[in-house]
Amino acid sequence: MDLNCDLGEGVDPWTPGERGLDARLLELVSSANVACGGHAGDARVMAAVCAWAAEQGVAVGAHVSYDDREHFGRRALDVEPAVLRSQVRAQLTALRAAADAAGTSVRYVKPHGALYHAVARDQRHAGAVVEALLADADEHGGGLPVLGLPGGLVLDLARAAGLGAVAEAFADRGYRADGSLVPRGEPGDLLTDDEAVADRVVRLARRGDVLAVDGAAVRVDARSVCLHSDTPGAVALAARVRGRLADAGVEVRPFA
């Protein structure tokens, strides 16, 4: 099982010489979704996260988003596909430079926030993201896989274009009975109890499902599980998940 985490988003104070939140999480996760300028992050932060990821053997992924730092990429935007394609390419280019300098490489792409949900159902925006990845593949060779919601349109388009498509589940977000996530701000949107989060991830690894807020078992065909760095107690949650997975005999390793 892969354990991924959104990093480089500015939660870490980045005090020189001190191990901040991101550095501690990189000791526990196997894949790092690195903010690359759209919703958060800058060249200094990307360089630091990529360097720490390289030290820990953690796979680096581009956490691309709408160009919307003011709202942290969580506002739905009606961006023209050509503009979105350019935004994704620019963010990928920025993270590739940071990863190369750190002696590692970008190994996958995961949309962030509003874009993540849009590309699961919006043909124009899902197509724009895939087109950006195909252009990136033409320039750099190969093709980066996409990490996203199970059944999401962007995963279907990526597969059709010959790119990898990997579905993920969420360790710390509430699920509805239909498999969708509980919108942020609504009751049950976030799980912060370390035992509950660990129970969910172990159940997912063993049974392939998660429990929704109403108690229903929801089938989730996922190769990766996400923990958010801005969830309260994120380090303790990640540590508990790693420990419980080890006890269950589940190896944690990057999918890419």
C-alpha positions as a LaTeX table, in Angstrom:
\begin{tabular}{lrrr}
\hline
Residue & $x$ (\AA) & $y$ (\AA) & $z$ (\AA) \\
\hline
Met1 & 0.00 & 0.00 & 0.00 \\
Asp2 & 1.20 & 3.50 & $-0.88$ \\
Leu3 & 0.73 & 6.27 & 1.69 \\
Asn4 & 0.70 & 9.73 & 0.11 \\
Cys5 & 0.57 & 13.16 & 1.70 \\
Asp6 & 0.08 & 16.73 & 0.46 \\
Leu7 & 3.24 & 18.63 & 1.34 \\
Gly8 & 4.94 & 21.97 & 0.75 \\
Glu9 & 1.70 & 23.87 & 1.35 \\
Gly10 & 3.00 & 26.39 & 3.88 \\
Val11 & 1.83 & 24.68 & 7.06 \\
Asp12 & 5.45 & 24.02 & 7.96 \\
Pro13 & 7.13 & 27.16 & 9.38 \\
Trp14 & 10.35 & 26.24 & 7.51 \\
Thr15 & 12.62 & 27.38 & 10.33 \\
Pro16 & 16.25 & 26.86 & 9.25 \\
Gly17 & 17.89 & 23.96 & 11.05 \\
Glu18 & 14.67 & 22.61 & 12.54 \\
Arg19 & 12.64 & 19.56 & 11.51 \\
Gly20 & 9.23 & 20.90 & 10.68 \\
Leu21 & 5.95 & 19.17 & 9.94 \\
Asp22 & 6.80 & 18.24 & 6.36 \\
Ala23 & 10.18 & 16.78 & 7.29 \\
Arg24 & 8.58 & 14.60 & 9.97 \\
Leu25 & 5.83 & 13.41 & 7.65 \\
Leu26 & 8.38 & 12.47 & 5.00 \\
Glu27 & 9.78 & 9.94 & 7.47 \\
Leu28 & 6.39 & 8.19 & 7.51 \\
Val29 & 4.83 & 8.41 & 4.03 \\
Ser30 & 5.95 & 6.83 & 0.76 \\
Ser31 & 4.76 & 9.45 & $-1.74$ \\
Ala32 & 4.81 & 13.26 & $-1.47$ \\
Asn33 & 2.30 & 15.38 & $-3.36$ \\
Val34 & 4.35 & 18.58 & $-3.58$ \\
Ala35 & 2.59 & 21.92 & $-4.07$ \\
Cys36 & 4.19 & 23.53 & $-7.11$ \\
Gly37 & 3.02 & 27.12 & $-7.12$ \\
Gly38 & $-0.63$ & 26.98 & $-8.13$ \\
His39 & $-2.32$ & 26.88 & $-4.73$ \\
Ala40 & 0.78 & 27.03 & $-2.52$ \\
Gly41 & 4.54 & 26.51 & $-2.56$ \\
Asp42 & 7.45 & 28.34 & $-4.09$ \\
Ala43 & 10.93 & 27.49 & $-5.39$ \\
Arg44 & 12.48 & 27.43 & $-1.89$ \\
Val45 & 9.80 & 25.19 & $-0.43$ \\
Met46 & 9.80 & 22.84 & $-3.43$ \\
Ala47 & 13.58 & 22.51 & $-3.18$ \\
Ala48 & 13.43 & 21.67 & 0.52 \\
Val49 & 10.65 & 19.10 & 0.20 \\
Cys50 & 12.30 & 17.42 & $-2.79$ \\
Ala51 & 15.63 & 17.23 & $-0.96$ \\
Trp52 & 14.03 & 15.66 & 2.12 \\
Ala53 & 12.01 & 13.28 & $-0.04$ \\
Ala54 & 15.17 & 12.16 & $-1.82$ \\
Glu55 & 16.87 & 11.49 & 1.53 \\
Gln56 & 13.95 & 9.35 & 2.70 \\
Gly57 & 13.37 & 7.49 & $-0.59$ \\
Val58 & 9.92 & 9.04 & $-0.94$ \\
Ala59 & 8.42 & 9.39 & $-4.43$ \\
Val60 & 7.80 & 12.98 & $-5.53$ \\
Gly61 & 4.52 & 13.87 & $-7.23$ \\
Ala62 & 3.33 & 17.17 & $-8.69$ \\
His63 & 0.32 & 18.50 & $-6.77$ \\
Val64 & $-1.05$ & 20.72 & $-9.53$ \\
Ser65 & $-4.01$ & 23.03 & $-9.10$ \\
Tyr66 & $-5.88$ & 25.99 & $-10.46$ \\
Asp67 & $-3.81$ & 29.17 & $-10.24$ \\
Asp68 & $-5.59$ & 30.33 & $-7.08$ \\
Arg69 & $-3.33$ & 30.94 & $-4.11$ \\
Glu70 & $-5.84$ & 33.33 & $-2.54$ \\
His71 & $-8.33$ & 30.50 & $-1.98$ \\
Phe72 & $-5.76$ & 27.69 & $-1.63$ \\
Gly73 & $-7.00$ & 26.08 & $-4.83$ \\
Arg74 & $-10.28$ & 25.10 & $-3.21$ \\
Arg75 & $-12.51$ & 27.40 & $-5.27$ \\
Ala76 & $-14.17$ & 25.96 & $-8.40$ \\
Leu77 & $-13.04$ & 28.00 & $-11.42$ \\
Asp78 & $-14.31$ & 28.04 & $-14.99$ \\
Val79 & $-10.86$ & 28.25 & $-16.56$ \\
Glu80 & $-10.47$ & 27.88 & $-20.31$ \\
Pro81 & $-8.90$ & 24.48 & $-21.08$ \\
Ala82 & $-5.96$ & 26.07 & $-22.91$ \\
Val83 & $-5.22$ & 28.26 & $-19.88$ \\
Leu84 & $-5.49$ & 25.32 & $-17.49$ \\
Arg85 & $-3.19$ & 23.26 & $-19.71$ \\
Ser86 & $-0.58$ & 26.03 & $-19.54$ \\
Gln87 & $-0.95$ & 26.34 & $-15.77$ \\
Val88 & $-0.39$ & 22.62 & $-15.26$ \\
Arg89 & 2.62 & 22.61 & $-17.58$ \\
Ala90 & 4.18 & 25.56 & $-15.73$ \\
Gln91 & 3.71 & 23.90 & $-12.34$ \\
Leu92 & 5.19 & 20.65 & $-13.62$ \\
Thr93 & 8.18 & 22.47 & $-15.05$ \\
Ala94 & 8.82 & 24.24 & $-11.75$ \\
Leu95 & 8.70 & 21.03 & $-9.72$ \\
Arg96 & 10.85 & 19.15 & $-12.23$ \\
Ala97 & 13.57 & 21.77 & $-11.78$ \\
Ala98 & 13.45 & 21.43 & $-7.98$ \\
Ala99 & 13.43 & 17.63 & $-8.13$ \\
Asp100 & 16.34 & 17.50 & $-10.58$ \\
Ala101 & 18.40 & 19.80 & $-8.34$ \\
Ala102 & 17.67 & 17.50 & $-5.37$ \\
Gly103 & 18.79 & 14.40 & $-7.27$ \\
Thr104 & 15.31 & 12.94 & $-7.62$ \\
Ser105 & 12.52 & 13.13 & $-10.18$ \\
Val106 & 8.80 & 13.79 & $-10.53$ \\
Arg107 & 7.09 & 10.41 & $-10.76$ \\
Tyr108 & 3.35 & 11.17 & $-10.87$ \\
Val109 & 0.75 & 13.95 & $-10.87$ \\
Lys110 & $-2.14$ & 14.51 & $-8.47$ \\
Pro111 & $-4.57$ & 17.41 & $-8.96$ \\
His112 & $-5.36$ & 19.44 & $-5.85$ \\
Gly113 & $-8.54$ & 20.72 & $-4.25$ \\
Ala114 & $-11.20$ & 22.04 & $-6.60$ \\
Leu115 & $-9.29$ & 20.81 & $-9.64$ \\
Tyr116 & $-9.13$ & 17.31 & $-8.12$ \\
His117 & $-12.90$ & 17.15 & $-7.93$ \\
Ala118 & $-13.47$ & 18.90 & $-11.26$ \\
Val119 & $-11.35$ & 16.47 & $-13.29$ \\
Ala120 & $-13.31$ & 13.56 & $-11.86$ \\
Arg121 & $-16.38$ & 14.71 & $-13.83$ \\
Asp122 & $-15.56$ & 17.69 & $-16.08$ \\
Gln123 & $-14.56$ & 16.64 & $-19.61$ \\
Arg124 & $-12.90$ & 19.93 & $-20.51$ \\
His125 & $-10.71$ & 20.21 & $-17.44$ \\
Ala126 & $-9.88$ & 16.51 & $-17.27$ \\
Gly127 & $-8.91$ & 16.68 & $-20.93$ \\
Ala128 & $-6.75$ & 19.75 & $-20.34$ \\
Val129 & $-4.82$ & 18.02 & $-17.56$ \\
Val130 & $-4.22$ & 14.93 & $-19.69$ \\
Glu131 & $-3.13$ & 17.08 & $-22.64$ \\
Ala132 & $-0.64$ & 18.85 & $-20.37$ \\
Leu133 & 0.76 & 15.49 & $-19.29$ \\
Leu134 & 1.05 & 14.31 & $-22.89$ \\
Ala135 & 2.94 & 17.49 & $-23.81$ \\
Asp136 & 5.20 & 16.91 & $-20.80$ \\
Ala137 & 5.77 & 13.33 & $-21.96$ \\
Asp138 & 6.75 & 14.54 & $-25.42$ \\
Glu139 & 9.37 & 16.80 & $-23.87$ \\
His140 & 10.74 & 14.50 & $-21.18$ \\
Gly141 & 9.96 & 11.02 & $-22.45$ \\
Gly142 & 7.62 & 8.47 & $-20.95$ \\
Gly143 & 4.46 & 9.68 & $-19.29$ \\
Leu144 & 3.54 & 10.50 & $-15.70$ \\
Pro145 & 0.66 & 8.56 & $-14.12$ \\
Val146 & $-2.30$ & 10.41 & $-12.62$ \\
Leu147 & $-3.49$ & 9.87 & $-9.05$ \\
Gly148 & $-7.19$ & 10.54 & $-8.47$ \\
Leu149 & $-10.64$ & 9.48 & $-7.33$ \\
Pro150 & $-11.74$ & 5.96 & $-8.23$ \\
Gly151 & $-13.96$ & 6.09 & $-11.31$ \\
Gly152 & $-12.90$ & 9.66 & $-12.06$ \\
Leu153 & $-13.03$ & 10.85 & $-15.66$ \\
Val154 & $-9.40$ & 11.98 & $-15.64$ \\
Leu155 & $-8.29$ & 8.43 & $-14.89$ \\
Asp156 & $-10.30$ & 7.10 & $-17.83$ \\
Leu157 & $-8.83$ & 9.73 & $-20.15$ \\
Ala158 & $-5.32$ & 9.05 & $-18.89$ \\
Arg159 & $-5.67$ & 5.33 & $-19.58$ \\
Ala160 & $-7.07$ & 6.01 & $-23.04$ \\
Ala161 & $-4.06$ & 8.23 & $-23.76$ \\
Gly162 & $-1.60$ & 5.54 & $-22.66$ \\
Leu163 & $-0.77$ & 7.13 & $-19.31$ \\
Gly164 & $-0.92$ & 5.43 & $-15.94$ \\
Ala165 & $-4.04$ & 5.91 & $-13.82$ \\
Val166 & $-4.00$ & 5.18 & $-10.09$ \\
Ala167 & $-7.00$ & 5.42 & $-7.77$ \\
Glu168 & $-6.67$ & 6.55 & $-4.18$ \\
Ala169 & $-8.64$ & 6.52 & $-0.97$ \\
Phe170 & $-8.57$ & 9.01 & 1.91 \\
Ala171 & $-7.55$ & 8.12 & 5.41 \\
Asp172 & $-8.78$ & 11.30 & 7.06 \\
Arg173 & $-11.80$ & 12.43 & 4.99 \\
Gly174 & $-15.39$ & 11.37 & 5.53 \\
Tyr175 & $-17.16$ & 9.32 & 2.87 \\
Arg176 & $-20.80$ & 9.31 & 1.82 \\
Ala177 & $-22.60$ & 6.07 & 1.04 \\
Asp178 & $-22.28$ & 6.76 & $-2.71$ \\
Gly179 & $-18.48$ & 6.85 & $-2.44$ \\
Ser180 & $-18.14$ & 10.63 & $-2.67$ \\
Leu181 & $-16.36$ & 12.66 & $-0.01$ \\
Val182 & $-18.27$ & 14.65 & 2.59 \\
Pro183 & $-17.79$ & 18.30 & 1.56 \\
Arg184 & $-15.46$ & 20.26 & 3.78 \\
Gly185 & $-17.32$ & 22.15 & 6.47 \\
Glu186 & $-20.11$ & 19.59 & 6.77 \\
Pro187 & $-20.45$ & 17.18 & 9.72 \\
Gly188 & $-18.17$ & 14.17 & 9.35 \\
Asp189 & $-15.92$ & 15.78 & 6.77 \\
Leu190 & $-12.68$ & 15.06 & 8.64 \\
Leu191 & $-11.33$ & 12.19 & 10.77 \\
Thr192 & $-8.77$ & 13.20 & 13.38 \\
Asp193 & $-8.82$ & 10.25 & 15.80 \\
Asp194 & $-5.67$ & 8.21 & 15.20 \\
Glu195 & $-7.31$ & 4.87 & 15.99 \\
Ala196 & $-10.23$ & 5.55 & 13.66 \\
Val197 & $-7.89$ & 6.60 & 10.86 \\
Ala198 & $-5.65$ & 3.58 & 11.35 \\
Asp199 & $-8.67$ & 1.25 & 11.47 \\
Arg200 & $-9.87$ & 2.66 & 8.16 \\
Val201 & $-6.53$ & 2.18 & 6.38 \\
Val202 & $-6.03$ & $-1.36$ & 7.66 \\
Arg203 & $-9.62$ & $-2.23$ & 6.67 \\
Leu204 & $-8.99$ & $-0.78$ & 3.22 \\
Ala205 & $-5.80$ & $-2.82$ & 2.80 \\
Arg206 & $-7.50$ & $-6.04$ & 3.95 \\
Arg207 & $-11.04$ & $-5.69$ & 2.60 \\
Gly208 & $-10.96$ & $-2.98$ & $-0.07$ \\
Asp209 & $-13.65$ & $-0.83$ & 1.48 \\
Val210 & $-14.21$ & 2.05 & 3.91 \\
Leu211 & $-17.08$ & 2.90 & 6.22 \\
Ala212 & $-19.21$ & 5.89 & 5.24 \\
Val213 & $-20.55$ & 8.43 & 7.75 \\
Asp214 & $-23.82$ & 6.46 & 7.90 \\
Gly215 & $-21.99$ & 3.19 & 8.61 \\
Ala216 & $-22.38$ & 1.74 & 5.11 \\
Ala217 & $-19.42$ & $-0.16$ & 3.65 \\
Val218 & $-18.20$ & 1.58 & 0.48 \\
Arg219 & $-16.05$ & $-0.34$ & $-1.99$ \\
Val220 & $-12.88$ & 1.63 & $-2.85$ \\
Asp221 & $-10.47$ & 0.10 & $-5.34$ \\
Ala222 & $-7.36$ & 2.07 & $-4.40$ \\
Arg223 & $-3.61$ & 1.52 & $-4.62$ \\
Ser224 & $-2.77$ & 4.59 & $-2.53$ \\
Val225 & $-4.12$ & 6.24 & 0.61 \\
Cys226 & $-3.90$ & 9.98 & 1.28 \\
Leu227 & $-3.28$ & 11.75 & 4.58 \\
His228 & $-3.45$ & 15.56 & 4.61 \\
Ser229 & $-0.63$ & 17.49 & 6.24 \\
Asp230 & $-3.08$ & 20.16 & 7.45 \\
Thr231 & $-5.25$ & 17.65 & 9.33 \\
Pro232 & $-4.80$ & 18.25 & 13.08 \\
Gly233 & $-2.29$ & 15.77 & 14.49 \\
Ala234 & $-1.14$ & 14.68 & 11.03 \\
Val235 & 2.20 & 13.29 & 12.23 \\
Ala236 & 0.58 & 11.19 & 14.95 \\
Leu237 & $-2.01$ & 9.94 & 12.46 \\
Ala238 & 0.66 & 8.93 & 9.95 \\
Ala239 & 2.74 & 7.22 & 12.61 \\
Arg240 & $-0.25$ & 5.26 & 13.87 \\
Val241 & $-1.19$ & 4.20 & 10.34 \\
Arg242 & 2.35 & 3.03 & 9.59 \\
Gly243 & 2.50 & 1.06 & 12.81 \\
Arg244 & $-0.86$ & $-0.62$ & 12.31 \\
Leu245 & $-0.07$ & $-1.50$ & 8.68 \\
Ala246 & 3.22 & $-3.06$ & 9.79 \\
Asp247 & 1.37 & $-5.08$ & 12.44 \\
Ala248 & $-1.02$ & $-6.27$ & 9.72 \\
Gly249 & 1.86 & $-7.35$ & 7.49 \\
Val250 & 1.18 & $-4.64$ & 4.87 \\
Glu251 & 4.28 & $-3.12$ & 3.26 \\
Val252 & 4.18 & 0.63 & 2.66 \\
Arg253 & 5.90 & 1.59 & $-0.60$ \\
Pro254 & 5.43 & 4.08 & $-3.46$ \\
Phe255 & 3.05 & 3.10 & $-6.25$ \\
Ala256 & 5.17 & 4.99 & $-8.80$ \\
\hline
\end{tabular}
